[in-house]
Coordinates of C-alpha atoms and ligand atoms in Angstrom, one line a residue:
M1043 CA -1.0 21.7 32.5
I1044 CA 1.9 21.6 29.9
P1045 CA 1.1 18.7 27.8
F1046 CA 4.3 17.2 26.0
N1047 CA 2.5 17.9 22.3
K1048 CA -0.3 20.0 21.3
P1049 CA -1.4 19.5 17.6
Y1050 CA -0.9 22.7 15.5
L1051 CA -3.8 24.2 13.7
S1052 CA -3.6 26.9 11.0
G1053 CA -7.2 27.4 11.0
S1054 CA -7.9 27.1 7.5
E1055 CA -8.4 23.0 7.9
L1056 CA -12.0 23.2 7.9
V1057 CA -12.3 25.9 4.6
Y1058 CA -10.2 23.1 2.8
I1059 CA -12.2 20.2 4.0
E1060 CA -15.4 22.1 3.2
Q1061 CA -13.9 22.6 -0.2
A1062 CA -13.3 19.4 -0.8
I1063 CA -16.8 18.4 0.2
K1064 CA -18.0 21.0 -2.2
F1065 CA -16.1 19.4 -4.9
G1066 CA -18.1 16.1 -4.7
K1067 CA -15.1 13.8 -4.7
L1068 CA -14.1 12.4 -1.3
S1069 CA -11.9 9.3 -2.0
G1070 CA -8.2 9.4 -2.7
N1071 CA -6.2 11.2 -5.5
G1072 CA -8.3 14.5 -6.0
F1073 CA -7.5 17.8 -6.1
F1074 CA -5.7 18.2 -2.7
T1075 CA -3.8 15.1 -2.9
K1076 CA -2.3 16.1 -6.2
K1077 CA -1.7 19.8 -4.6
C1078 CA 0.5 18.2 -1.8
H1079 CA 2.2 15.9 -4.2
L1080 CA 3.2 18.7 -6.4
F1081 CA 4.1 20.9 -3.5
F1082 CA 6.5 18.3 -2.1
E1083 CA 8.1 17.3 -5.4
E1084 CA 8.9 20.9 -6.2
K1085 CA 9.9 21.9 -2.9
Y1086 CA 12.4 19.1 -1.8
G1087 CA 13.5 17.8 -5.2
F1088 CA 11.7 14.4 -4.6
K1089 CA 10.9 12.3 -7.8
K1090 CA 7.8 11.3 -7.0
V1091 CA 5.3 11.5 -4.0
L1092 CA 2.3 9.6 -3.1
L1093 CA 0.1 10.5 0.1
T1094 CA -0.4 7.5 2.3
T1095 CA -2.6 7.2 5.3
S1096 CA 0.4 6.9 7.7
C1097 CA 4.0 6.5 7.8
T1098 CA 3.9 2.7 8.4
D1099 CA 1.8 2.3 5.4
A1100 CA 4.6 4.2 3.4
L1101 CA 7.2 1.9 5.0
E1102 CA 5.2 -1.0 4.2
M1103 CA 4.9 0.0 0.5
C1104 CA 8.8 0.2 0.6
A1105 CA 9.1 -3.4 2.0
I1106 CA 6.8 -4.3 -1.0
L1107 CA 8.9 -2.4 -3.7
S1108 CA 12.2 -3.3 -2.5
N1109 CA 10.7 -6.9 -3.3
I1110 CA 12.2 -8.4 0.0
Q1111 CA 11.5 -12.2 0.4
P1112 CA 10.9 -14.4 3.7
G1113 CA 14.6 -14.9 5.1
D1114 CA 16.2 -11.5 3.4
E1115 CA 17.6 -9.4 6.0
V1116 CA 17.0 -5.9 6.5
I1117 CA 19.3 -3.5 8.8
V1118 CA 17.4 -1.1 11.1
P1119 CA 18.4 0.7 14.0
S1120 CA 17.3 -0.6 17.5
F1121 CA 16.5 2.6 18.9
T1122 CA 13.5 3.9 16.6
F1123 CA 9.9 3.5 16.4
V1124 CA 8.2 -0.2 15.9
S1125 CA 7.3 0.9 12.3
S1126 CA 10.8 1.2 11.0
A1127 CA 11.2 -2.8 11.6
L1128 CA 7.7 -3.7 11.6
A1129 CA 6.7 -2.8 8.2
F1130 CA 9.6 -5.4 6.7
I1131 CA 8.4 -8.2 9.2
R1132 CA 5.1 -8.4 7.3
V1133 CA 6.9 -9.5 4.3
G1134 CA 8.9 -12.1 6.1
A1135 CA 12.4 -10.4 6.6
K1136 CA 14.7 -11.2 9.3
I1137 CA 15.6 -7.7 11.0
V1138 CA 19.4 -7.2 11.8
F1139 CA 19.4 -4.2 14.5
V1140 CA 22.3 -2.0 14.1
D1141 CA 23.3 0.3 17.2
S1142 CA 23.7 4.1 17.6
Y1143 CA 26.4 6.3 17.8
R1144 CA 27.4 6.8 21.4
D1145 CA 27.1 10.7 20.9
H1146 CA 23.6 10.4 18.9
P1147 CA 20.7 8.2 18.7
N1148 CA 21.1 7.8 14.9
M1149 CA 22.5 4.3 13.5
D1150 CA 26.0 4.1 13.7
S1151 CA 27.3 4.0 10.0
N1152 CA 30.5 2.7 11.1
M1153 CA 28.8 -0.4 12.3
I1154 CA 26.5 -1.3 9.2
E1155 CA 29.1 -3.0 6.8
G1156 CA 29.9 -5.7 9.1
L1157 CA 26.3 -6.9 9.5
I1158 CA 25.9 -6.8 5.7
T1159 CA 25.5 -10.7 4.8
S1160 CA 24.7 -12.2 1.2
K1161 CA 21.0 -12.0 2.4
T1162 CA 21.2 -8.4 3.0
K1163 CA 18.6 -6.3 1.1
A1164 CA 17.9 -3.2 2.6
I1165 CA 19.1 -0.4 5.1
V1166 CA 16.4 1.5 6.8
A1167 CA 18.2 4.7 7.8
V1168 CA 16.3 6.5 10.6
H1169 CA 16.8 10.3 11.1
Y1170 CA 16.0 10.6 14.6
A1171 CA 14.7 14.1 15.7
G1172 CA 14.8 15.1 11.9
V1173 CA 18.5 14.9 12.2
A1174 CA 20.3 13.3 9.3
C1175 CA 22.0 9.9 9.1
D1176 CA 25.6 9.9 7.4
M1177 CA 24.0 9.0 4.0
D1178 CA 27.2 9.3 2.0
C1179 CA 28.4 6.2 4.0
I1180 CA 25.1 4.5 3.4
M1181 CA 24.6 5.3 -0.1
E1182 CA 28.1 4.2 -0.8
L1183 CA 27.4 0.9 0.9
A1184 CA 24.4 0.6 -0.9
E1185 CA 26.0 0.6 -3.9
K1186 CA 28.8 -1.7 -3.1
Y1187 CA 26.5 -4.6 -2.1
N1188 CA 23.5 -3.8 -4.3
L1189 CA 21.1 -2.7 -1.5
V1190 CA 18.0 -0.6 -1.3
V1191 CA 18.2 2.3 1.1
I1192 CA 14.9 3.5 2.8
E1193 CA 15.0 6.8 4.5
D1194 CA 12.7 6.7 7.6
A1195 CA 11.9 10.4 7.4
A1196 CA 9.2 10.2 9.7
Q1197 CA 10.2 13.0 11.9
A1198 CA 12.4 14.9 9.2
I1199 CA 10.3 17.2 6.9
D1200 CA 12.3 20.1 5.8
S1201 CA 15.5 19.2 7.0
F1202 CA 18.6 18.8 5.1
Y1203 CA 21.9 16.9 4.4
T1204 CA 25.1 18.2 2.9
G1205 CA 27.1 15.4 1.4
K1206 CA 30.8 15.2 0.6
D1207 CA 30.6 16.9 -2.6
G1208 CA 29.2 20.0 -0.8
K1209 CA 25.7 19.5 -2.0
K1210 CA 22.8 20.3 0.1
R1211 CA 19.5 17.6 -0.2
A1212 CA 16.7 17.4 1.6
L1213 CA 16.1 14.5 3.7
G1214 CA 13.9 11.8 2.0
S1215 CA 15.5 12.8 -1.6
I1216 CA 18.9 10.7 -1.1
G1217 CA 17.6 7.1 -0.5
H1218 CA 16.1 5.1 -3.4
L1219 CA 12.6 5.0 -1.3
A1220 CA 11.4 7.4 1.8
A1221 CA 8.6 7.7 4.2
F1222 CA 7.3 10.6 6.4
S1223 CA 4.8 10.9 8.7
F1224 CA 1.9 13.7 9.5
H1225 CA 1.2 12.0 12.7
E1226 CA -0.2 14.8 14.9
T1227 CA 3.2 14.6 16.9
K1228 CA 5.2 15.4 13.9
N1229 CA 6.2 19.1 12.7
I1230 CA 3.0 18.8 10.0
I1231 CA 0.1 16.9 10.7
S1232 CA -3.0 15.5 9.0
G1233 CA -4.0 13.4 12.1
E1234 CA -2.8 10.4 10.9
G1235 CA -1.2 10.1 7.6
G1236 CA 2.1 10.0 5.8
M1237 CA 3.7 9.9 2.3
L1238 CA 5.8 7.8 0.2
V1239 CA 8.9 9.3 -1.8
I1240 CA 10.1 7.4 -4.9
N1241 CA 13.6 8.8 -5.9
D1242 CA 14.8 5.9 -7.8
E1243 CA 12.7 5.7 -11.4
R1244 CA 12.8 1.7 -11.2
F1245 CA 10.0 1.6 -8.5
I1246 CA 7.7 4.4 -9.9
E1247 CA 5.4 2.6 -12.2
R1248 CA 4.8 -0.4 -9.5
S1249 CA 4.4 2.2 -6.8
E1250 CA 1.3 3.3 -8.1
V1251 CA 0.0 -0.2 -8.7
I1252 CA 0.6 -1.1 -5.0
W1253 CA -0.9 2.4 -3.9
E1254 CA -4.3 1.7 -5.7
K1255 CA -5.0 -2.0 -4.4
G1256 CA -3.0 -3.6 -7.2
T1257 CA -4.6 -2.1 -9.9
N1258 CA -3.2 0.1 -12.8
R1259 CA -5.8 2.7 -12.1
A1260 CA -3.3 5.5 -12.3
K1261 CA -2.5 4.8 -15.8
F1262 CA -6.2 4.6 -16.7
F1263 CA -6.9 7.9 -15.5
R1264 CA -4.2 9.3 -17.2
G1265 CA -5.7 7.7 -20.7
E1266 CA -2.5 5.4 -21.0
I1267 CA -4.9 2.0 -21.1
N1268 CA -8.6 1.9 -22.0
K1269 CA -9.7 -0.5 -19.3
Y1270 CA -7.7 -0.9 -15.2
E1271 CA -6.9 -4.4 -14.0
W1272 CA -5.7 -6.2 -11.3
V1273 CA -1.9 -6.4 -12.1
D1274 CA 0.0 -7.1 -8.8
I1275 CA -0.2 -7.3 -5.0
G1276 CA -1.1 -4.1 -3.1
S1277 CA -3.6 -2.4 -0.7
S1278 CA -5.6 0.7 0.0
F1279 CA -2.6 2.8 1.2
L1280 CA -4.0 6.0 -0.1
P1281 CA -5.8 8.6 1.9
S1282 CA -9.0 10.3 1.4
E1283 CA -9.3 14.0 0.1
I1284 CA -10.3 15.1 3.4
I1285 CA -7.3 14.3 5.0
A1286 CA -5.4 15.6 2.3
A1287 CA -7.4 18.9 2.4
F1288 CA -6.5 19.3 6.3
L1289 CA -2.7 18.6 5.3
W1290 CA -3.0 21.2 2.5
A1291 CA -4.0 23.8 5.7
Q1292 CA -0.7 22.8 7.3
I1293 CA 1.6 22.9 4.1
E1294 CA 0.6 26.4 3.6
N1295 CA 1.8 27.1 7.1
L1296 CA 4.9 25.1 7.1
E1297 CA 7.4 28.3 7.0
E1298 CA 6.0 29.7 9.7
I1299 CA 5.7 26.5 11.9
Q1300 CA 9.4 25.9 11.5
K1301 CA 10.5 29.3 12.3
R1302 CA 8.5 29.1 15.5
R1303 CA 9.8 25.4 16.1
L1304 CA 13.4 26.8 15.8
K1305 CA 13.0 29.5 17.8
I1306 CA 11.4 27.2 20.6
W1307 CA 14.4 24.7 20.1
N1308 CA 17.1 27.5 20.3
T1309 CA 15.7 28.6 23.2
Y1310 CA 15.6 25.4 24.9
F1311 CA 19.4 25.1 23.8
E1312 CA 20.9 28.5 24.7
N1313 CA 19.2 28.6 28.4
L1314 CA 19.9 25.2 29.2
K1315 CA 23.6 24.7 28.1
E1316 CA 25.1 25.9 31.4
W1317 CA 22.3 24.6 33.7
V1318 CA 23.0 20.9 32.3
K1319 CA 27.0 21.2 33.0
P1320 CA 26.8 20.5 36.9
L1321 CA 24.2 18.0 36.7
N1322 CA 26.0 16.0 33.8
I1323 CA 23.3 16.1 31.5
K1324 CA 24.2 16.6 27.7
T1325 CA 22.0 18.5 25.3
P1326 CA 21.6 17.3 21.7
K1327 CA 24.4 17.1 19.0
I1328 CA 23.9 17.9 15.5
P1329 CA 26.5 16.8 12.8
K1330 CA 28.2 19.5 10.8
Y1331 CA 26.5 17.6 7.3
A1332 CA 23.1 18.1 9.1
T1333 CA 20.5 20.7 9.3
N1334 CA 18.1 20.9 12.6
N1335 CA 14.0 20.8 11.7
A1336 CA 13.4 21.2 15.3
H1337 CA 11.2 18.2 15.5
M1338 CA 12.2 17.4 19.2
F1339 CA 14.4 18.8 22.3
Y1340 CA 15.6 15.8 24.3
L1341 CA 18.2 15.5 27.2
E1342 CA 20.7 13.0 27.8
C1343 CA 20.3 12.6 31.4
A1344 CA 23.4 11.2 33.7
S1345 CA 21.4 8.1 35.0
L1346 CA 18.1 6.4 35.0
K1347 CA 17.3 7.6 38.5
Q1348 CA 18.4 11.5 37.5
R1349 CA 15.6 11.0 34.5
A1350 CA 12.8 9.9 36.9
S1351 CA 13.6 12.3 39.3
L1352 CA 13.4 15.5 36.6
I1353 CA 10.2 13.8 35.2
E1354 CA 8.9 13.9 38.8
H1355 CA 10.0 17.3 39.3
L1356 CA 8.4 18.5 36.0
K1357 CA 5.1 16.7 36.7
K1358 CA 4.7 18.3 40.3
N1359 CA 5.0 21.7 38.5
K1360 CA 2.5 20.4 36.0
I1361 CA 4.9 19.8 32.9
L1362 CA 4.9 16.7 31.1
A1363 CA 8.2 15.2 29.8
V1364 CA 8.4 11.5 28.3
T1365 CA 11.0 9.1 27.8
H1366 CA 11.5 7.7 24.3
Y1367 CA 11.7 4.1 22.3
V1368 CA 12.7 1.1 24.1
S1369 CA 15.2 -0.5 22.1
L1370 CA 13.6 -3.0 19.6
H1371 CA 16.4 -5.6 20.0
S1372 CA 15.1 -5.9 23.4
S1373 CA 11.4 -6.0 22.7
P1374 CA 9.3 -8.5 23.8
F1375 CA 8.4 -9.3 19.8
Y1376 CA 12.2 -9.5 19.0
K1377 CA 14.6 -10.4 21.5
E1378 CA 14.6 -13.9 21.1
I1379 CA 15.1 -13.7 17.3
H1380 CA 17.7 -10.8 17.9
G1381 CA 19.8 -12.9 20.2
R1382 CA 22.4 -11.6 22.4
R1383 CA 24.4 -9.5 20.4
D1384 CA 24.7 -6.2 22.8
L1385 CA 23.6 -3.0 21.3
C1386 CA 25.0 -0.6 24.5
N1387 CA 24.7 2.6 22.7
S1388 CA 20.6 2.0 21.8
T1389 CA 20.3 0.7 25.5
Y1390 CA 21.7 4.1 26.8
F1391 CA 19.5 6.1 25.2
T1392 CA 16.5 3.9 26.1
D1393 CA 17.7 4.7 29.7
R1394 CA 18.8 8.3 29.5
L1395 CA 17.0 10.2 26.9
L1396 CA 14.3 12.5 28.1
R1397 CA 12.1 14.7 25.5
L1398 CA 10.9 18.2 26.8
P1399 CA 7.5 19.6 25.6
F1400 CA 7.4 20.7 22.3
Y1401 CA 4.8 22.3 20.0
Y1402 CA 4.2 25.6 18.3
E1403 CA 2.2 27.1 21.3
L1404 CA 4.6 26.0 24.0
D1405 CA 5.5 28.6 26.7
V1406 CA 9.1 27.5 26.6
D1407 CA 10.3 29.6 29.3
K1408 CA 8.0 28.2 31.8
V1409 CA 9.6 25.0 31.1
I1410 CA 13.2 26.1 31.4
N1411 CA 12.2 28.2 34.9
V1412 CA 10.9 25.0 36.3
L1413 CA 14.1 23.2 35.3
N1414 CA 16.1 26.0 36.8
Q1415 CA 14.5 25.0 40.2
Y1416 CA 15.4 21.4 40.1
E1417 CA 17.6 20.3 42.5
E1418 CA 19.5 16.9 43.2
Ligands
PLP2123 C1 6.0 8.5 14.0 C2 7.4 7.6 13.3 C3 6.6 6.6 12.6 C4 5.3 6.1 12.5 O1 4.6 7.3 11.9 P1 3.1 6.8 11.7 O2 2.7 7.8 10.7 O3 2.3 7.0 12.8 O4 3.0 5.4 10.7 C5 7.8 5.7 12.0 N1 9.0 6.1 12.2 C6 9.5 6.9 12.9 C7 10.9 7.4 12.9 C8 8.5 8.0 13.7 O5 8.9 9.0 14.1

């Protein structure tokens, strides 16, 4: 059976975990956590990084830092993972869902301004499949209406955006805040895991407090104060050193992982681009301003029925391909609050998108061969 995902292992995970154990300090913010922080800050130009136990946690920290109050509005794409909205529900926000582009699952930047009201506080820009949203447009709107931009960069490690100024910036370094995931389905992993990126100075001091259960412990350990106290809200958002040690083993192999994943992506793309035509299937589009970090390879099927029959054909040949998000605006939890405003492109991707197996060790030729045998 070819599964949809298989976690990548570098082989050094246990070595570093053993080292962490020998150091005798297993709680958070130790040797490996600091190594990871420094790596990401230096490689991607993030102002400050804090590892978290998940991307969801990092998004919850964003909700707290943005100071969102009950009744405030947050603009979120409908075609995304639950956490992009959930994290803001927890602080009482009303989610205002925005549709996808017709030809890409990312939020349609032309639709955002029409949804901004006096209650809008933030925009959550989700980089679907690691492909950048139109960040120039989103940052301009944020400036005009004084909004916080949170990049949900869960899938977007090692991906970039080139702005109108010609500068190439890492995703996660553009918004005021950003959240990444190291869940086992992402490009680099720690089982469960994530990180918060703080690019706007005004959030840095508070982020450390929220991260450490509402205490000013970080200041205390830096010797800036002589006792640490409870000063704010917060939670236990930081992961243990065991998780950071695991992540470090992955980080060391990031370049190799990315090289291999890009090769798989390009093999899919090159070998399927003729195959899709008579079937009316579409391959992924990458806008000029975005890079491809090979997080995912998906097809846009011609119909719900065709998608089901492709899944069936692959399954018969022991290959697991999967659909993706069910639009959040039509979820059991939120459809009443969302109301009737139609988000037809989001619905289109809910019904048509099919993700093909994608992982480091994948035998991509085998999947392509089986697809080539498909008959309608
Ligand atoms: C995976 C994912 C998340 C959640 O990440 P966790 O680390 O599992 O909390 C959030 N948003 C998007 C877009 C994701 O793909």
